[in-house]
PDB file of C-alpha atoms in Angstrom:
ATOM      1  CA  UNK A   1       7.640 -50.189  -7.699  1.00  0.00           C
ATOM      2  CA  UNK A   2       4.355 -48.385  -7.734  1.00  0.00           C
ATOM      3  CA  UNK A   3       3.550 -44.870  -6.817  1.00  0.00           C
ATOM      4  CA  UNK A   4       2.754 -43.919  -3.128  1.00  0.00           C
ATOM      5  CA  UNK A   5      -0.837 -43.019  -2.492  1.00  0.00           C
ATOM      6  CA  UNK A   6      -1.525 -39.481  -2.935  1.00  0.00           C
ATOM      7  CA  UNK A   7      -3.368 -37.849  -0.005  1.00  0.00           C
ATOM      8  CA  UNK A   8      -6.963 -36.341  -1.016  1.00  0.00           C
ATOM      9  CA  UNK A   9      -6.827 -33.021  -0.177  1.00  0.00           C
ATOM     10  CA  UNK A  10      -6.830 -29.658  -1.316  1.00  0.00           C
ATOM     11  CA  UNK A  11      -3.277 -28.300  -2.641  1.00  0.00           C
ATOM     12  CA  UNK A  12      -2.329 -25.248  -0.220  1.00  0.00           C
ATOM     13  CA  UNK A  13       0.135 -23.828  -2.232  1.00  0.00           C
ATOM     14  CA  UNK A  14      -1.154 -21.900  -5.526  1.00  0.00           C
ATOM     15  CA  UNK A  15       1.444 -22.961  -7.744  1.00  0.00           C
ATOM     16  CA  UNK A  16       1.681 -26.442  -7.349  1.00  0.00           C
ATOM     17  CA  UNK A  17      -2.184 -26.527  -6.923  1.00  0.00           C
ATOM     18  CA  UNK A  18      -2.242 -24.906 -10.801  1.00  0.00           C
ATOM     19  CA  UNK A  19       0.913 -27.443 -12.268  1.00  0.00           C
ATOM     20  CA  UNK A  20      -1.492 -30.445 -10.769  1.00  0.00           C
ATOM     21  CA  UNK A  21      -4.711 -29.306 -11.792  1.00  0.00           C
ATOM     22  CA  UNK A  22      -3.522 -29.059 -15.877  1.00  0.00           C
ATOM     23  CA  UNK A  23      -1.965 -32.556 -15.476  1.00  0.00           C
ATOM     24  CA  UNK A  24      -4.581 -34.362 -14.484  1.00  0.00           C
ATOM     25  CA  UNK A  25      -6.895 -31.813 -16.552  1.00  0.00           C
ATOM     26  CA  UNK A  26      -4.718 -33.361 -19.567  1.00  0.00           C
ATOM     27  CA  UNK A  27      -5.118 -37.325 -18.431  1.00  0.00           C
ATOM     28  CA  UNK A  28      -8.381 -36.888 -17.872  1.00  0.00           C
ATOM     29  CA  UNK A  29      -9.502 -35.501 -21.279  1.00  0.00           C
ATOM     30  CA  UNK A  30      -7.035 -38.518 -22.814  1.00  0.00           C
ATOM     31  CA  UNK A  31      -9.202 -40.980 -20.824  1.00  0.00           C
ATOM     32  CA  UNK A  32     -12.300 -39.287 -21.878  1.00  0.00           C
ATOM     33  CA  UNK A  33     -11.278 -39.400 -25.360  1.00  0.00           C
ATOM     34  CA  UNK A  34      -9.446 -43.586 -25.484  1.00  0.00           C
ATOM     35  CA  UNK A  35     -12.908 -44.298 -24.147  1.00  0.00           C
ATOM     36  CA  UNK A  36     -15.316 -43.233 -26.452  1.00  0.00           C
ATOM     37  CA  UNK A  37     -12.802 -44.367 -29.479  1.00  0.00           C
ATOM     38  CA  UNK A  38     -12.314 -47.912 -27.756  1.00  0.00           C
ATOM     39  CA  UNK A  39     -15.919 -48.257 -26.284  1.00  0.00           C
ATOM     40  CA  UNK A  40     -17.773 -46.577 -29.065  1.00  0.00           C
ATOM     41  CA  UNK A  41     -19.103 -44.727 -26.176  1.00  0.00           C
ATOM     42  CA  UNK A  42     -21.092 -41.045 -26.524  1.00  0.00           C
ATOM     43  CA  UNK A  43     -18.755 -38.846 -23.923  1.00  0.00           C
ATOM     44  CA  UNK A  44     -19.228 -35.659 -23.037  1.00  0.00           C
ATOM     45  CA  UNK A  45     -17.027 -34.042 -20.443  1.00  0.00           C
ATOM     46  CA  UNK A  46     -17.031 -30.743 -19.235  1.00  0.00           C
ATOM     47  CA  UNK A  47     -13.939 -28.650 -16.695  1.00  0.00           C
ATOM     48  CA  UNK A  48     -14.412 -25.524 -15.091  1.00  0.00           C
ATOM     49  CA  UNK A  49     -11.038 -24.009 -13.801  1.00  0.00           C
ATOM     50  CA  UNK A  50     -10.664 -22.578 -10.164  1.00  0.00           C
ATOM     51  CA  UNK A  51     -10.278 -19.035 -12.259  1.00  0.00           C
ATOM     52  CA  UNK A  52     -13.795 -20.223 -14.169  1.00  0.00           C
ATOM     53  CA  UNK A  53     -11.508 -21.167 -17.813  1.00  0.00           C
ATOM     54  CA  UNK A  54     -13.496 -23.735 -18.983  1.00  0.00           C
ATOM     55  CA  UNK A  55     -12.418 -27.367 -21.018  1.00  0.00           C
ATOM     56  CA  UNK A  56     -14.568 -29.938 -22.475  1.00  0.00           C
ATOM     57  CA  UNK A  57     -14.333 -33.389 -24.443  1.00  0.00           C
ATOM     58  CA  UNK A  58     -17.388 -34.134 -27.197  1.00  0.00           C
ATOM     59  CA  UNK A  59     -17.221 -37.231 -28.473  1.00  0.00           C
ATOM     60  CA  UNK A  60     -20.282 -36.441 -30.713  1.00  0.00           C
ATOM     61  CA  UNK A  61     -21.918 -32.921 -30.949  1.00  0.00           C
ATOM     62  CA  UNK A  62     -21.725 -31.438 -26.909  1.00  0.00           C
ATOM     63  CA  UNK A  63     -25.553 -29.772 -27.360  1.00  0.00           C
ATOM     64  CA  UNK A  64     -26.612 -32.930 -28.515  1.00  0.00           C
ATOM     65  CA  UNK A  65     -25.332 -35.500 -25.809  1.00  0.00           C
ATOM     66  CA  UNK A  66     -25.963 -32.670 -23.264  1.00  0.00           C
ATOM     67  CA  UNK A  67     -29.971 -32.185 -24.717  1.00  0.00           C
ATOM     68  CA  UNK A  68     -29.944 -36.322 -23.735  1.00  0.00           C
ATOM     69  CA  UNK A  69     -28.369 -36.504 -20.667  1.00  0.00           C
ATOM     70  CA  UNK A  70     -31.285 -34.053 -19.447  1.00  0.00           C
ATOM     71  CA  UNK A  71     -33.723 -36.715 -21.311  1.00  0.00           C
ATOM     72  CA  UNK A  72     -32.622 -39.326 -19.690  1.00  0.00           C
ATOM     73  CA  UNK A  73     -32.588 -37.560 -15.735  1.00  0.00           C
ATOM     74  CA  UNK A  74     -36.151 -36.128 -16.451  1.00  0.00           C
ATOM     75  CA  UNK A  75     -34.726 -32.315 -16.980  1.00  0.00           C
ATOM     76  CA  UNK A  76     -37.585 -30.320 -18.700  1.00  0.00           C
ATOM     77  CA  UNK A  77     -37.121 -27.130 -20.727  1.00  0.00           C
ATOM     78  CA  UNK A  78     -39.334 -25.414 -17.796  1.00  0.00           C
ATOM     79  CA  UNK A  79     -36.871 -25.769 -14.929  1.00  0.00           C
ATOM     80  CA  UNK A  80     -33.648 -25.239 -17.188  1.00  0.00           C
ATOM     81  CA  UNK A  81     -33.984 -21.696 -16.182  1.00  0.00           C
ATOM     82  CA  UNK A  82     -33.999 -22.815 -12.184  1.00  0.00           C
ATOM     83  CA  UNK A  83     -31.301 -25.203 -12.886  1.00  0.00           C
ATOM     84  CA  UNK A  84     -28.956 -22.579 -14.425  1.00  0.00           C
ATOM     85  CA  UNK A  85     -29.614 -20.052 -11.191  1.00  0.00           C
ATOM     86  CA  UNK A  86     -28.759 -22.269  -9.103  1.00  0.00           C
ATOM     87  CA  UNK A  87     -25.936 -22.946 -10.645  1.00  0.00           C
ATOM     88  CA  UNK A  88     -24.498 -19.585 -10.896  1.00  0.00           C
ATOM     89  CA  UNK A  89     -25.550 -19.664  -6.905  1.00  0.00           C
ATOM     90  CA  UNK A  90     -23.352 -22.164  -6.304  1.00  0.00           C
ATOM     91  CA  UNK A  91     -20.655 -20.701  -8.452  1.00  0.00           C
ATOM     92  CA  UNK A  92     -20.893 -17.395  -6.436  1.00  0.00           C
ATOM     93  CA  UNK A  93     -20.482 -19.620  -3.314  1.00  0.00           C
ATOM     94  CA  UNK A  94     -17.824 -21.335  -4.394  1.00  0.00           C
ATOM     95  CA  UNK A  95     -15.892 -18.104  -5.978  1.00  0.00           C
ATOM     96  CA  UNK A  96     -16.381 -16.812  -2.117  1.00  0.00           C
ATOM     97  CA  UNK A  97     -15.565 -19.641  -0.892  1.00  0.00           C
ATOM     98  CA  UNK A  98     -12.100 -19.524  -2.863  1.00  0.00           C
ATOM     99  CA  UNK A  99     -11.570 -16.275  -2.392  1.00  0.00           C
ATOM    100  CA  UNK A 100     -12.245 -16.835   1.833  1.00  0.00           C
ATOM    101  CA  UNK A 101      -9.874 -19.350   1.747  1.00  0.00           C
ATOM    102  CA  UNK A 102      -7.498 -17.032   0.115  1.00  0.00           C
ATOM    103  CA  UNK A 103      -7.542 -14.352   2.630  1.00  0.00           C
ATOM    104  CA  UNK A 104      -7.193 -16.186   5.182  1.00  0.00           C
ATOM    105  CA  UNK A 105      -4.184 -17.923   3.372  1.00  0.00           C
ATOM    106  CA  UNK A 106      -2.922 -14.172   2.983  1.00  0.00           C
ATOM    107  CA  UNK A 107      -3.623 -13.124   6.457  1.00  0.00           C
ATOM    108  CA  UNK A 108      -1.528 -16.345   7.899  1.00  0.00           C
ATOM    109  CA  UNK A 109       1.399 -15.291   5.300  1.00  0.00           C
ATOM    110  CA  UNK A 110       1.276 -12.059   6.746  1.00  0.00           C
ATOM    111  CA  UNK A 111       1.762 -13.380  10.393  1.00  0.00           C
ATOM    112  CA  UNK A 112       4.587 -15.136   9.526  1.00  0.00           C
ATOM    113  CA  UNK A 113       2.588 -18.612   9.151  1.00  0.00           C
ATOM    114  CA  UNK A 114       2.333 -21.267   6.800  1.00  0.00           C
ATOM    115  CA  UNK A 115       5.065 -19.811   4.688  1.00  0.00           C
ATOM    116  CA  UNK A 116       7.510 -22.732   4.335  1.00  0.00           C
ATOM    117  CA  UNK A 117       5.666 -23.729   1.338  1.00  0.00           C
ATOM    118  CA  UNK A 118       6.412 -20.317  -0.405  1.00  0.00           C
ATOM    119  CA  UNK A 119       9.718 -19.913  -3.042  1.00  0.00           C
ATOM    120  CA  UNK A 120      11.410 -16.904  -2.960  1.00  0.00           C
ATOM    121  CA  UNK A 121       9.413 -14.538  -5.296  1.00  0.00           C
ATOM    122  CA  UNK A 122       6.048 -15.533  -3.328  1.00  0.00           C
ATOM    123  CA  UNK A 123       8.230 -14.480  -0.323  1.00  0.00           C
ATOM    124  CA  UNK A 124      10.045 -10.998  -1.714  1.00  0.00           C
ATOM    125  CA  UNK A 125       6.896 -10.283  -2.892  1.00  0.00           C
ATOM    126  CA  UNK A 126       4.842 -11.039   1.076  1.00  0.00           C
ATOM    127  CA  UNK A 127       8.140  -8.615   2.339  1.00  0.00           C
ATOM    128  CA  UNK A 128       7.499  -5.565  -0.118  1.00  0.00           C
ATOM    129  CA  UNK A 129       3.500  -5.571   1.096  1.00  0.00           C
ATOM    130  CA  UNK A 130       4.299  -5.976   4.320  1.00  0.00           C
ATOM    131  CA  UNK A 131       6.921  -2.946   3.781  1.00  0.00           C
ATOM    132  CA  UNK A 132       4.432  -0.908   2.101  1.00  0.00           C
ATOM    133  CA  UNK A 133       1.818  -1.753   4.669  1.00  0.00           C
ATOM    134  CA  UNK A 134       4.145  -0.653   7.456  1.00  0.00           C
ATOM    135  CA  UNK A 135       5.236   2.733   5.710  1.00  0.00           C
ATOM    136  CA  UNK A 136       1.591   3.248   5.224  1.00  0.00           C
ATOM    137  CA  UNK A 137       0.731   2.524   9.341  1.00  0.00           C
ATOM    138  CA  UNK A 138       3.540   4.836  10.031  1.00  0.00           C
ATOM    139  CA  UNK A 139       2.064   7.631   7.617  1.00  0.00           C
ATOM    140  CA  UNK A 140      -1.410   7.277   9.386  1.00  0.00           C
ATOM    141  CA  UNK A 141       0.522   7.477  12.601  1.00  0.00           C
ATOM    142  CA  UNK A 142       2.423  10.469  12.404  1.00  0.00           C
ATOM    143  CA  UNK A 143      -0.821  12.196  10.949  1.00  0.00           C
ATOM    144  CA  UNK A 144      -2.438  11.358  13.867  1.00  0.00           C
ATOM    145  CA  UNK A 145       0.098  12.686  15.776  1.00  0.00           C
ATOM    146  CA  UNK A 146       0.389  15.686  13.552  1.00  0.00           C
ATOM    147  CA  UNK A 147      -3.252  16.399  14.216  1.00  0.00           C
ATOM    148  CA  UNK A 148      -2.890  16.166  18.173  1.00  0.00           C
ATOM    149  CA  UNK A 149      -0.251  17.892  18.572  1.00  0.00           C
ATOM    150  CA  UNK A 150      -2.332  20.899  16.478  1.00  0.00           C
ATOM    151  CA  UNK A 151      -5.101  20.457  18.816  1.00  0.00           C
ATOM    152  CA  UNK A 152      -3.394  20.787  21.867  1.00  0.00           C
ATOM    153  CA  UNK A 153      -1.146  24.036  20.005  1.00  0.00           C
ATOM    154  CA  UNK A 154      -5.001  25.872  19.627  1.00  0.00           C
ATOM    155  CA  UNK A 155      -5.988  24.894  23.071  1.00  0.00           C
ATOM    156  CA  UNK A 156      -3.197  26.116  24.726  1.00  0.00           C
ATOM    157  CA  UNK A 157      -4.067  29.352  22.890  1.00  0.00           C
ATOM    158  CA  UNK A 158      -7.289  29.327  23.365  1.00  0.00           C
ATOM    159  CA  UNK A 159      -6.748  28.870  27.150  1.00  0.00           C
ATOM    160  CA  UNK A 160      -3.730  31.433  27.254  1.00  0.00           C
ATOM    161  CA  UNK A 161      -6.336  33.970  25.828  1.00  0.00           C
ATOM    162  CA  UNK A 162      -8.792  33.289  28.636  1.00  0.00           C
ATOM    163  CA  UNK A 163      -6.125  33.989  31.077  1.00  0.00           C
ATOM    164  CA  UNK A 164      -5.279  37.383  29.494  1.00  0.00           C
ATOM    165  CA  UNK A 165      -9.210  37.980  29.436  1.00  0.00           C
ATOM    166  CA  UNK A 166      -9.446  37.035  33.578  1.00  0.00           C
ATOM    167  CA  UNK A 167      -6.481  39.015  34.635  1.00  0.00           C
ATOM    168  CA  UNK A 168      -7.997  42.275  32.774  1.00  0.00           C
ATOM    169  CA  UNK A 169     -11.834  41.449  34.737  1.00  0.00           C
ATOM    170  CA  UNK A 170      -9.753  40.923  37.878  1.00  0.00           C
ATOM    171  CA  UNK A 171      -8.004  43.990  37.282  1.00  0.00           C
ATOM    172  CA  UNK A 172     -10.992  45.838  36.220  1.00  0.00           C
ATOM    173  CA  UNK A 173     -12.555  44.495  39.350  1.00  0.00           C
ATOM    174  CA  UNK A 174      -9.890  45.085  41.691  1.00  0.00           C
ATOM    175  CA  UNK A 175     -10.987  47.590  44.595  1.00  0.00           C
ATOM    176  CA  UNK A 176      -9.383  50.972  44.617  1.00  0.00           C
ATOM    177  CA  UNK A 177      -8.237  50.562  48.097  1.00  0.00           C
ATOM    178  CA  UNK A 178      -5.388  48.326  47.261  1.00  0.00           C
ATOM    179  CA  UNK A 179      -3.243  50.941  45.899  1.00  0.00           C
ATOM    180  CA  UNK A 180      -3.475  52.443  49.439  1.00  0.00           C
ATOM    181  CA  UNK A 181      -2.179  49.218  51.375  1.00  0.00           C
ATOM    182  CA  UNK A 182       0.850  49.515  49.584  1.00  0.00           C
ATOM    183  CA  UNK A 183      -0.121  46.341  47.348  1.00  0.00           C
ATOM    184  CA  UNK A 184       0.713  46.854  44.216  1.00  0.00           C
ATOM    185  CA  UNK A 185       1.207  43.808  42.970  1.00  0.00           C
ATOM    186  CA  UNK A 186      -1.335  42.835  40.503  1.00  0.00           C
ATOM    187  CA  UNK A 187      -3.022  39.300  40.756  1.00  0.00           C
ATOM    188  CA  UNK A 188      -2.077  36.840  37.727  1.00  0.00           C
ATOM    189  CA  UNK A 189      -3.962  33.904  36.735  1.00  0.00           C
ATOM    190  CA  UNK A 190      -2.040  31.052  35.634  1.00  0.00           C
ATOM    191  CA  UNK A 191      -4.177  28.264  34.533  1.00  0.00           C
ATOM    192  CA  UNK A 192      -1.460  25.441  35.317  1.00  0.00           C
ATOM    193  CA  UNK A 193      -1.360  26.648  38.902  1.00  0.00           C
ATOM    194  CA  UNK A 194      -2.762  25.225  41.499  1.00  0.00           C
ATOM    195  CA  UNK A 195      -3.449  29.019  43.649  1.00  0.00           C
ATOM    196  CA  UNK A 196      -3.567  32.618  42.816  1.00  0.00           C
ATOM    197  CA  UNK A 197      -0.355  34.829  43.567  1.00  0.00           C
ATOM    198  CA  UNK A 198      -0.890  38.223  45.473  1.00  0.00           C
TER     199      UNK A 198
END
């Protein structure tokens, strides 16, 4: 019985994704290798890892069969330079696009989704950063708090010193005639109420 047909797609899950890529890595480098000993075939192959490790089959000297492979596709000397810039462009876009693709992978672990596919050290390890990502929230939160509450401490001084400054002008202020009426009750500001008490 043959082997089911394996669905072309990119392997979510790092581990699995790393176990795959060195098998086939491994078969395909035995390929490369039956074929230029059965064929008498010049082979040169070349493997750049997702991490950028790199693996390559020569079946004769690598410069050499890579100085006529650019022969044969019209590659000049002149536009080598081009060609490797562009390459290392498309490298960078590809790290980016890796490490994108990562985050985002990250940021749906850390919601909870897409996690069935993770053993139990991927997930101990998702709990202690979520953990230490909650401590630090909390920190930044009391802090914050901290802070306000300080604020509102000086401007209740603050405004408890104005009052003291008001009631002396008032008193300062105050005709002399209202020791005479028999009033002798001096007027106090309070700044949480609403109306002045004679």
């Amino acid at each position: 019985m043959g082997r089911g047909k394996v669905e072309l797609k990119r392997i979510e899950n790092p581990t699995s994704r790393q176990v795959t890529f060195s098998k086939r890595r491994n078969g395909l480098l035995k390929k490369a290798y039956e074929l230029s000993v059965l064929c008498d075939a010049e082979v040169g192959l070349l493997i750049f890892s997702p991490t950028g490790k790199s693996y390559h089959f020569g079946s004769h000297d690598m410069d050499g069969t890579i100085a006529r492979y650019k022969r044969e596709v019209g590659l000049s000397i002149s536009n080598e330079r081009g060609l490797r810039q562009t390459q290392v462009g498309r490298n960078e876009i590809e790290d980016m696009k890796r490490t994108l693709e990562s985050l985002e992978e990250r940021d749906k672990h850390f919601s909870g989704e897409d996690i069935s596919m993770l053993g139990m050290r991927e997930l101990k390890q998702l709990e202690r950063q979520i953990r230490i990502g909650v401590e630090r929230i909390r920190s930044k939160k009391r802090r914050m708090i901290s802070e306000h509450i300080n604020w509102l401490k000086r401007k209740h001084k603050l405004l408890k010193e104005e009052n003291i400054h008001l009631q002396k002008q008032v008193k300062m202020h105050e005709p002399q005639e209202s020791g005479s009426t028999g009033n002798s009750n001096p007027i106090l500001l309070d700044p949480e109420a609403d109306e002045m008490v004679g």
